[in-house]
CSV table of C-alpha atoms in Angstrom, one decimal:
chain,number,residue,atom,x,y,z
W,1,MET,CA,53.9,-7.3,-30.3
W,2,ASN,CA,53.6,-8.9,-26.8
W,3,LYS,CA,54.2,-12.6,-26.2
W,4,GLN,CA,50.5,-13.3,-25.3
W,5,LEU,CA,49.3,-11.9,-28.6
W,6,ILE,CA,52.0,-13.8,-30.6
W,7,PHE,CA,50.8,-17.0,-28.8
W,8,VAL,CA,47.1,-16.3,-29.7
W,9,LEU,CA,48.0,-15.7,-33.3
W,10,ARG,CA,50.1,-18.8,-33.6
W,11,ILE,CA,47.2,-20.9,-32.1
W,12,SER,CA,44.8,-19.2,-34.5
W,13,CYS,CA,47.1,-20.1,-37.5
W,14,ILE,CA,47.3,-23.7,-36.4
W,15,ILE,CA,43.5,-23.9,-36.1
W,16,THR,CA,43.1,-22.4,-39.6
W,17,LEU,CA,45.6,-24.8,-41.1
W,18,MET,CA,43.8,-27.8,-39.5
W,19,SER,CA,40.5,-26.5,-40.9
W,20,MET,CA,42.1,-26.2,-44.4
W,21,ILE,CA,43.4,-29.8,-44.1
W,22,GLN,CA,40.0,-31.1,-43.0
W,23,CYS,CA,38.2,-29.2,-45.7
W,24,SER,CA,40.4,-30.7,-48.4
W,25,ASP,CA,39.1,-34.1,-47.4
W,26,LYS,CA,35.9,-34.6,-49.4
W,27,SER,CA,34.6,-37.0,-46.8
W,28,LYS,CA,34.2,-34.1,-44.4
W,29,GLN,CA,30.8,-32.6,-44.7
W,30,SER,CA,30.9,-29.9,-42.0
W,31,LEU,CA,29.2,-26.6,-42.5
W,32,GLU,CA,32.5,-24.8,-42.0
W,33,CYS,CA,34.0,-26.8,-44.9
W,34,SER,CA,31.1,-25.9,-47.1
W,35,GLY,CA,31.3,-22.2,-46.2
W,36,TRP,CA,28.0,-21.5,-44.4
W,37,GLY,CA,28.0,-17.9,-45.3
W,38,ASP,CA,28.3,-18.7,-49.0
W,39,ARG,CA,25.4,-21.1,-48.8
W,40,MET,CA,23.4,-18.6,-46.9
W,41,MET,CA,24.1,-15.9,-49.5
W,42,THR,CA,23.0,-18.3,-52.2
W,43,TYR,CA,19.7,-18.9,-50.5
W,44,ALA,CA,19.3,-15.2,-49.7
W,45,VAL,CA,19.6,-13.9,-53.2
W,46,GLN,CA,18.2,-16.8,-55.2
W,47,ASP,CA,15.3,-18.1,-53.1
W,48,PHE,CA,14.6,-15.8,-50.1
W,49,MET,CA,14.8,-12.3,-51.7
W,50,PRO,CA,15.7,-12.2,-55.4
W,51,ALA,CA,16.7,-8.7,-56.5
W,52,ASP,CA,13.5,-8.1,-58.5
W,53,ALA,CA,11.5,-8.6,-55.4
W,54,TYR,CA,13.4,-6.1,-53.3
W,55,ALA,CA,11.2,-3.8,-51.1
W,56,TRP,CA,12.4,-0.4,-49.9
W,57,ASP,CA,12.7,-0.9,-46.2
W,58,TRP,CA,15.2,-1.4,-43.3
W,59,ALA,CA,15.2,-5.1,-43.0
W,60,GLN,CA,15.9,-5.5,-46.7
W,61,ALA,CA,18.6,-2.9,-46.5
W,62,THR,CA,20.5,-4.9,-44.0
W,63,MET,CA,20.6,-7.9,-46.4
W,64,LEU,CA,21.5,-5.6,-49.3
W,65,ARG,CA,24.5,-4.3,-47.2
W,66,ALA,CA,25.7,-7.8,-46.9
W,67,VAL,CA,25.6,-8.1,-50.7
W,68,ALA,CA,27.4,-4.8,-51.2
W,69,ASP,CA,30.0,-5.8,-48.6
W,70,ARG,CA,30.8,-8.9,-50.6
W,71,TYR,CA,31.5,-6.6,-53.6
W,72,GLU,CA,33.8,-4.5,-51.5
W,73,LEU,CA,35.6,-7.6,-50.3
W,74,GLY,CA,36.2,-8.7,-53.9
W,75,LEU,CA,33.8,-11.7,-53.6
W,76,ASP,CA,31.5,-12.6,-56.5
W,77,ARG,CA,31.8,-8.9,-57.6
W,78,ASP,CA,29.8,-9.2,-60.8
W,79,SER,CA,26.8,-11.0,-59.4
W,80,MET,CA,26.8,-8.9,-56.2
W,81,LEU,CA,26.9,-5.6,-58.2
W,82,ASN,CA,24.1,-6.9,-60.5
W,83,TYR,CA,22.0,-7.7,-57.5
W,84,VAL,CA,22.3,-4.3,-56.0
W,85,ARG,CA,21.7,-2.6,-59.3
W,86,LYS,CA,18.5,-4.6,-60.0
W,87,ALA,CA,17.3,-4.0,-56.4
W,88,MET,CA,17.7,-0.3,-56.8
W,89,ASP,CA,16.3,-0.2,-60.3
W,90,VAL,CA,13.0,-1.9,-59.3
W,91,THR,CA,12.5,0.5,-56.4
W,92,MET,CA,13.7,3.7,-58.2
W,93,ASP,CA,10.2,5.2,-58.3
W,94,LYS,CA,9.5,4.3,-54.6
W,95,ALA,CA,12.9,5.3,-53.2
W,96,GLU,CA,12.7,8.0,-50.5
W,97,GLY,CA,14.1,8.9,-47.1
W,98,ILE,CA,11.2,10.5,-45.1
W,99,HIS,CA,12.0,8.4,-42.0
W,100,PRO,CA,15.0,6.4,-40.8
W,101,ASN,CA,13.7,3.0,-42.0
W,102,ALA,CA,13.3,4.4,-45.5
W,103,VAL,CA,16.7,6.1,-45.4
W,104,ALA,CA,18.4,2.8,-44.9
W,105,SER,CA,17.9,1.5,-48.4
W,106,GLY,CA,19.2,4.8,-49.8
W,107,PHE,CA,22.8,3.5,-49.2
W,108,GLY,CA,22.3,1.3,-52.3
W,109,MET,CA,21.8,4.4,-54.5
W,110,ALA,CA,24.9,6.1,-53.1
W,111,PHE,CA,26.9,2.9,-53.5
W,112,LEU,CA,25.9,2.6,-57.1
W,113,ALA,CA,26.6,6.3,-57.7
W,114,ARG,CA,30.1,5.7,-56.5
W,115,VAL,CA,30.8,2.4,-58.1
W,116,THR,CA,29.1,2.9,-61.5
W,117,GLN,CA,29.3,6.7,-61.8
W,118,ASP,CA,25.7,6.6,-63.1
W,119,SER,CA,24.1,10.0,-62.8
W,120,ASN,CA,20.6,8.4,-62.2
W,121,TYR,CA,21.8,6.9,-59.0
W,122,ALA,CA,23.5,10.1,-58.0
W,123,ARG,CA,20.3,12.2,-58.5
W,124,LYS,CA,18.3,9.8,-56.4
W,125,THR,CA,20.9,9.9,-53.7
W,126,VAL,CA,20.6,13.7,-53.6
W,127,GLN,CA,16.8,13.4,-53.3
W,128,ILE,CA,17.0,10.9,-50.4
W,129,TYR,CA,19.5,13.1,-48.6
W,130,SER,CA,17.1,16.1,-49.0
W,131,ASP,CA,14.3,13.9,-47.5
W,132,TYR,CA,16.6,12.9,-44.6
W,133,ARG,CA,17.3,16.5,-43.7
W,134,ASN,CA,13.6,17.1,-43.2
W,135,VAL,CA,13.1,14.1,-40.9
W,136,VAL,CA,11.5,15.0,-37.5
W,137,ARG,CA,14.1,15.4,-34.8
W,138,ALA,CA,13.9,15.2,-31.0
W,139,SER,CA,14.6,18.1,-28.7
W,140,ASN,CA,18.3,17.2,-28.6
W,141,GLY,CA,18.6,16.9,-32.4
W,142,GLY,CA,18.4,13.1,-32.6
W,143,ILE,CA,16.5,11.7,-35.5
W,144,SER,CA,13.0,10.5,-34.5
W,145,HIS,CA,12.4,6.8,-35.1
W,146,ARG,CA,8.8,7.6,-36.2
W,147,ASP,CA,7.3,10.4,-38.2
W,148,ASN,CA,4.0,10.5,-36.2
W,149,VAL,CA,5.5,10.7,-32.7
W,150,VAL,CA,9.0,11.9,-31.5
W,151,GLU,CA,10.9,9.0,-30.1
W,152,LEU,CA,14.6,7.9,-30.2
W,153,TRP,CA,15.2,4.2,-30.8
W,154,ASP,CA,18.6,2.4,-30.8
W,155,ASP,CA,18.1,0.8,-34.2
W,156,THR,CA,17.7,4.3,-35.9
W,157,VAL,CA,21.5,4.9,-35.7
W,158,TYR,CA,22.2,1.9,-37.9
W,159,MET,CA,19.6,2.7,-40.5
W,160,ILE,CA,20.7,6.3,-41.1
W,161,SER,CA,24.4,5.4,-40.8
W,162,LEU,CA,24.1,3.0,-43.7
W,163,PHE,CA,23.2,5.9,-45.9
W,164,LEU,CA,25.5,8.6,-44.4
W,165,ILE,CA,28.6,6.4,-44.4
W,166,GLU,CA,28.0,5.6,-48.0
W,167,LEU,CA,27.6,9.3,-48.7
W,168,TYR,CA,31.0,9.9,-47.2
W,169,ARG,CA,32.5,7.1,-49.4
W,170,LEU,CA,30.9,8.7,-52.4
W,171,THR,CA,32.0,12.3,-51.7
W,172,GLY,CA,34.9,12.2,-49.3
W,173,ASP,CA,33.1,14.9,-47.3
W,174,GLU,CA,33.5,14.5,-43.5
W,175,GLN,CA,30.2,16.3,-42.8
W,176,TYR,CA,28.4,13.0,-43.3
W,177,LEU,CA,30.5,11.3,-40.7
W,178,ARG,CA,30.1,14.2,-38.3
W,179,GLU,CA,26.3,13.7,-38.7
W,180,VAL,CA,26.7,10.0,-37.8
W,181,ALA,CA,28.8,11.0,-34.8
W,182,PHE,CA,26.2,13.6,-33.7
W,183,GLN,CA,23.4,11.1,-34.0
W,184,LEU,CA,25.2,8.5,-32.0
W,185,THR,CA,25.9,11.1,-29.3
W,186,ALA,CA,22.4,12.4,-29.3
W,187,HIS,CA,20.9,8.9,-29.0
W,188,ALA,CA,23.5,7.9,-26.4
W,189,GLU,CA,22.5,10.9,-24.3
W,190,LYS,CA,19.0,9.4,-23.8
W,191,LEU,CA,19.6,5.7,-24.2
W,192,GLU,CA,23.1,4.7,-23.0
W,193,ASP,CA,23.6,3.2,-19.5
W,194,PRO,CA,26.7,4.8,-18.0
W,195,VAL,CA,27.6,1.7,-16.0
W,196,THR,CA,27.4,-1.0,-18.7
W,197,GLY,CA,27.6,1.1,-21.9
W,198,LEU,CA,24.6,-0.8,-23.2
W,199,TRP,CA,21.6,1.0,-24.7
W,200,TYR,CA,18.0,1.0,-23.7
W,201,HIS,CA,15.7,0.3,-26.6
W,202,GLY,CA,13.9,3.6,-26.8
W,203,TRP,CA,13.2,7.1,-25.3
W,204,ASP,CA,10.0,9.1,-25.6
W,205,ASN,CA,10.4,12.8,-26.2
W,206,ASP,CA,7.2,13.9,-24.5
W,207,ASP,CA,4.7,12.6,-21.9
W,208,GLU,CA,1.8,12.1,-24.2
W,209,PRO,CA,0.6,8.5,-24.6
W,210,PHE,CA,0.9,7.0,-28.0
W,211,ASP,CA,-0.2,3.5,-29.2
W,212,ASP,CA,1.9,2.3,-32.1
W,213,GLY,CA,0.2,-1.1,-32.1
W,214,CYS,CA,3.4,-2.9,-31.4
W,215,SER,CA,5.0,-1.6,-28.2
W,216,MET,CA,3.7,-2.4,-24.7
W,217,ALA,CA,1.3,0.3,-23.5
W,218,GLY,CA,2.9,2.6,-21.0
W,219,TRP,CA,6.5,1.6,-21.7
W,220,ALA,CA,7.7,5.2,-21.3
W,221,ASP,CA,5.7,5.9,-18.1
W,222,ASN,CA,8.7,6.4,-15.9
W,223,ALA,CA,11.0,9.2,-14.8
W,224,GLY,CA,13.5,8.6,-17.6
W,225,ARG,CA,10.8,8.3,-20.3
W,226,ARG,CA,12.6,5.2,-21.7
W,227,GLY,CA,12.2,1.4,-22.0
W,228,GLY,CA,13.7,-0.4,-19.0
W,229,GLU,CA,15.6,-3.3,-20.8
W,230,PHE,CA,18.7,-3.7,-22.9
W,231,TRP,CA,17.4,-5.6,-25.9
W,232,GLY,CA,20.0,-7.8,-27.7
W,233,ARG,CA,19.4,-6.9,-31.3
W,234,GLY,CA,18.9,-3.2,-30.4
W,235,ASN,CA,22.4,-3.2,-29.0
W,236,GLY,CA,23.6,-5.1,-32.0
W,237,TRP,CA,22.5,-2.3,-34.3
W,238,VAL,CA,24.6,0.1,-32.1
W,239,VAL,CA,27.7,-2.1,-32.1
W,240,MET,CA,27.6,-2.5,-35.9
W,241,THR,CA,27.1,1.2,-36.3
W,242,LEU,CA,30.1,2.1,-34.1
W,243,ALA,CA,32.3,-0.5,-35.8
W,244,ASN,CA,31.4,0.7,-39.3
W,245,THR,CA,31.8,4.3,-38.4
W,246,LEU,CA,35.2,3.9,-36.8
W,247,HIS,CA,36.3,1.7,-39.8
W,248,VAL,CA,36.0,4.7,-42.2
W,249,MET,CA,36.5,7.6,-39.8
W,250,PRO,CA,39.9,9.4,-40.2
W,251,SER,CA,42.0,9.5,-37.1
W,252,SER,CA,42.1,13.3,-37.4
W,253,MET,CA,38.4,13.7,-36.7
W,254,THR,CA,37.8,15.0,-33.2
W,255,GLU,CA,34.7,12.9,-32.8
W,256,ARG,CA,36.6,9.6,-33.1
W,257,PRO,CA,38.0,9.2,-29.5
W,258,ALA,CA,34.5,9.4,-27.9
W,259,LEU,CA,33.0,7.0,-30.3
W,260,GLN,CA,35.8,4.5,-29.9
W,261,ALA,CA,35.5,4.7,-26.1
W,262,MET,CA,31.7,4.1,-26.5
W,263,PHE,CA,32.4,1.0,-28.7
W,264,VAL,CA,35.1,-0.5,-26.4
W,265,LYS,CA,32.9,-0.1,-23.3
W,266,MET,CA,30.0,-1.9,-25.0
W,267,VAL,CA,32.0,-4.9,-26.2
W,268,GLN,CA,33.8,-5.2,-22.8
W,269,THR,CA,30.4,-5.6,-21.2
W,270,LEU,CA,29.2,-8.0,-23.8
W,271,THR,CA,32.2,-10.2,-23.6
W,272,GLY,CA,31.3,-11.3,-20.1
W,273,LEU,CA,27.7,-12.1,-21.1
W,274,GLN,CA,28.4,-14.6,-23.9
W,275,ASP,CA,26.9,-18.0,-23.3
W,276,ALA,CA,29.8,-20.5,-22.7
W,277,VAL,CA,28.0,-23.4,-24.3
W,278,THR,CA,26.4,-22.0,-27.4
W,279,GLY,CA,28.6,-19.0,-28.1
W,280,HIS,CA,25.4,-16.9,-28.4
W,281,TRP,CA,24.1,-13.9,-26.6
W,282,TYR,CA,20.6,-13.9,-25.2
W,283,GLN,CA,17.5,-12.0,-26.3
W,284,LEU,CA,18.0,-9.9,-23.1
W,285,PRO,CA,21.8,-10.2,-22.7
W,286,LEU,CA,21.8,-9.3,-19.0
W,287,TYR,CA,19.8,-12.4,-18.0
W,288,PRO,CA,21.8,-15.3,-19.6
W,289,GLY,CA,20.2,-18.6,-18.9
W,290,GLU,CA,17.2,-17.2,-17.0
W,291,ALA,CA,13.9,-19.0,-17.5
W,292,GLY,CA,12.0,-17.5,-20.4
W,293,ASN,CA,15.1,-16.0,-22.0
W,294,PHE,CA,16.5,-17.5,-25.2
W,295,ILE,CA,19.7,-17.5,-27.3
W,296,GLU,CA,19.2,-15.0,-30.2
W,297,SER,CA,21.3,-15.4,-33.4
W,298,SER,CA,20.9,-12.0,-35.0
W,299,CYS,CA,22.3,-10.1,-32.0
W,300,THR,CA,25.0,-12.7,-31.8
W,301,ALA,CA,26.0,-12.1,-35.4
W,302,MET,CA,25.9,-8.4,-34.9
W,303,PHE,CA,28.1,-8.3,-31.7
W,304,ALA,CA,30.6,-10.7,-33.3
W,305,TYR,CA,30.7,-8.7,-36.5
W,306,GLY,CA,31.5,-5.6,-34.6
W,307,MET,CA,34.2,-7.3,-32.6
W,308,THR,CA,35.7,-8.8,-35.8
W,309,VAL,CA,35.9,-5.4,-37.5
W,310,GLY,CA,37.3,-3.9,-34.3
W,311,ILE,CA,40.1,-6.6,-34.2
W,312,ALA,CA,40.9,-6.1,-37.8
W,313,ASP,CA,41.2,-2.4,-37.4
W,314,GLY,CA,43.4,-2.6,-34.3
W,315,ILE,CA,40.9,-1.2,-31.9
W,316,LEU,CA,40.3,-4.4,-30.0
W,317,PRO,CA,43.1,-6.7,-28.8
W,318,ALA,CA,43.0,-10.0,-30.5
W,319,GLU,CA,44.1,-11.9,-27.4
W,320,THR,CA,40.9,-10.8,-25.7
W,321,TYR,CA,38.3,-10.8,-28.4
W,322,LEU,CA,39.4,-13.4,-31.0
W,323,PRO,CA,38.3,-16.2,-28.7
W,324,VAL,CA,34.9,-14.5,-28.3
W,325,VAL,CA,34.5,-14.2,-32.0
W,326,GLU,CA,35.6,-17.8,-32.6
W,327,LYS,CA,33.0,-19.1,-30.1
W,328,ALA,CA,30.2,-17.0,-31.8
W,329,PHE,CA,31.2,-18.3,-35.3
W,330,GLN,CA,31.2,-21.9,-34.1
W,331,GLY,CA,28.0,-21.4,-32.1
W,332,ILE,CA,26.0,-20.0,-35.0
W,333,GLU,CA,27.3,-22.9,-37.2
W,334,LYS,CA,26.3,-25.5,-34.6
W,335,TYR,CA,23.1,-24.1,-33.1
W,336,SER,CA,21.5,-21.6,-35.5
W,337,LEU,CA,21.7,-22.9,-39.1
W,338,LYS,CA,19.4,-25.2,-41.1
W,339,LYS,CA,19.1,-26.2,-44.8
W,340,ALA,CA,16.8,-24.1,-46.9
W,341,GLY,CA,15.9,-23.3,-50.5
W,342,ASN,CA,16.5,-25.1,-53.7
W,343,HIS,CA,20.2,-24.7,-54.1
W,344,SER,CA,21.7,-26.5,-51.1
W,345,GLY,CA,21.3,-23.2,-49.2
W,346,LEU,CA,21.2,-22.4,-45.5
W,347,THR,CA,19.1,-20.1,-43.5
W,348,ILE,CA,19.5,-18.8,-39.9
W,349,THR,CA,17.3,-19.8,-37.0
W,350,ASN,CA,16.8,-18.6,-33.4
W,351,VAL,CA,15.8,-15.1,-34.6
W,352,CYS,CA,13.6,-12.8,-32.5
W,353,SER,CA,11.0,-11.4,-34.9
W,354,GLY,CA,10.5,-7.7,-35.4
W,355,THR,CA,10.2,-6.2,-32.0
W,356,CYS,CA,9.1,-2.9,-30.4
W,357,ILE,CA,9.5,-1.8,-26.8
W,358,GLY,CA,8.2,-3.4,-23.6
W,359,ASP,CA,9.1,-4.9,-20.3
W,360,LYS,CA,11.2,-8.0,-19.5
W,361,ASP,CA,8.3,-10.4,-20.1
W,362,TYR,CA,7.4,-8.7,-23.4
W,363,TYR,CA,10.8,-9.5,-24.8
W,364,PHE,CA,10.8,-13.0,-23.4
W,365,LYS,CA,7.5,-13.7,-25.2
W,366,ARG,CA,8.5,-12.4,-28.6
W,367,LYS,CA,8.1,-14.9,-31.5
W,368,VAL,CA,11.2,-16.8,-32.5
W,369,VAL,CA,11.5,-17.1,-36.3
W,370,GLU,CA,14.0,-17.9,-39.0
W,371,GLY,CA,15.4,-16.4,-42.2
W,372,THR,CA,14.5,-12.7,-41.9
W,373,PRO,CA,16.4,-10.3,-44.1
W,374,PHE,CA,18.1,-8.5,-41.2
W,375,ALA,CA,19.3,-11.8,-39.6
W,376,LEU,CA,20.5,-13.2,-42.9
W,377,GLY,CA,22.3,-10.0,-43.6
W,378,ALA,CA,24.0,-9.8,-40.2
W,379,ALA,CA,25.0,-13.4,-40.3
W,380,ILE,CA,26.5,-13.2,-43.8
W,381,MET,CA,28.4,-9.9,-42.9
W,382,PHE,CA,29.8,-11.6,-39.8
W,383,HIS,CA,30.8,-14.7,-41.7
W,384,ASP,CA,32.6,-12.7,-44.4
W,385,ARG,CA,34.5,-10.4,-42.1
W,386,TYR,CA,35.5,-13.3,-39.9
W,387,ARG,CA,36.8,-15.2,-43.0
W,388,GLU,CA,38.7,-12.1,-44.1
W,389,LEU,CA,40.2,-11.7,-40.6
W,390,LYS,CA,41.4,-15.3,-40.6
W,391,LYS,CA,43.0,-14.9,-44.0
W,392,ASN,CA,45.2,-12.0,-42.8
């Protein structure tokens, strides 16, 4: 271990000890002392989206993943497991995987099949995987984001990887990780910028106009047939997918080095784009501080989550990335939290609403909201992984 890393870890331990001392003082009322991720989870599962109100979709799946992760980390295991079970039970008849956004929630069925050994969840998992295999694919084999037009979008890789990684955990069969790696590679072929490693939002497989009622008309009318901006949350989905895949992928798999290089290149670029004051990244990360741009908490949580996992897994050097993660954690705590719900809960603010593809001005003008399932899920996952990293 080099001297610089030892120094960083010593400083980190001192900061942690100071925080523990401060939190033992009941007069201190900081959000850090109260555990903002815990208060956010309480709000999320009790007020915002109780399990019996679960809807089978991608945004909800992101929050559900945060619940399942808490179970995996040994936190509130009984209540977390009960939440996932109820959410899957109330959607059992609606559960399917005919497009990526539907596939996402399928991880809950595979998770329960593994954890509970209940054959009902196993049968539903098999059905969802059968649906997945029939999803429309682009000319290079990438899973189409939509079923009525063939397009590759960056968020697709996260939605399908939720399910496929859980299938690997359930079965131990590396074919599911190979499929994740193949999809990341196919999407990167059309979306990745070779200079920055960041991904464009989407790519159109043909030159036929299609109005999805959300994207800016003509977004693909260019030589590359893709959107021209690197959207924050879109890249957040990719960072989380790469971190999660590398976390479970055996070192013996031949796909691993390329995915690790892709991950490292992305976070290297992102490190230099973090806002020094707020610890956030911007809606469009390449234009920090530009008029019209705004700090965006969901991509901030996603980038920081990926870096935290990367540090814990020994992929990213702590001396470089721990300060970045620390700044994001403190920034979310200071700038993007507010009280919510009936149980002293917290929600997250500064969230770009659901977004399709457009030009720079399109992204700048997206509505800023609070408390979406995907933002709550990403923030809680970051909080919990950060806390786990600080413990070790």
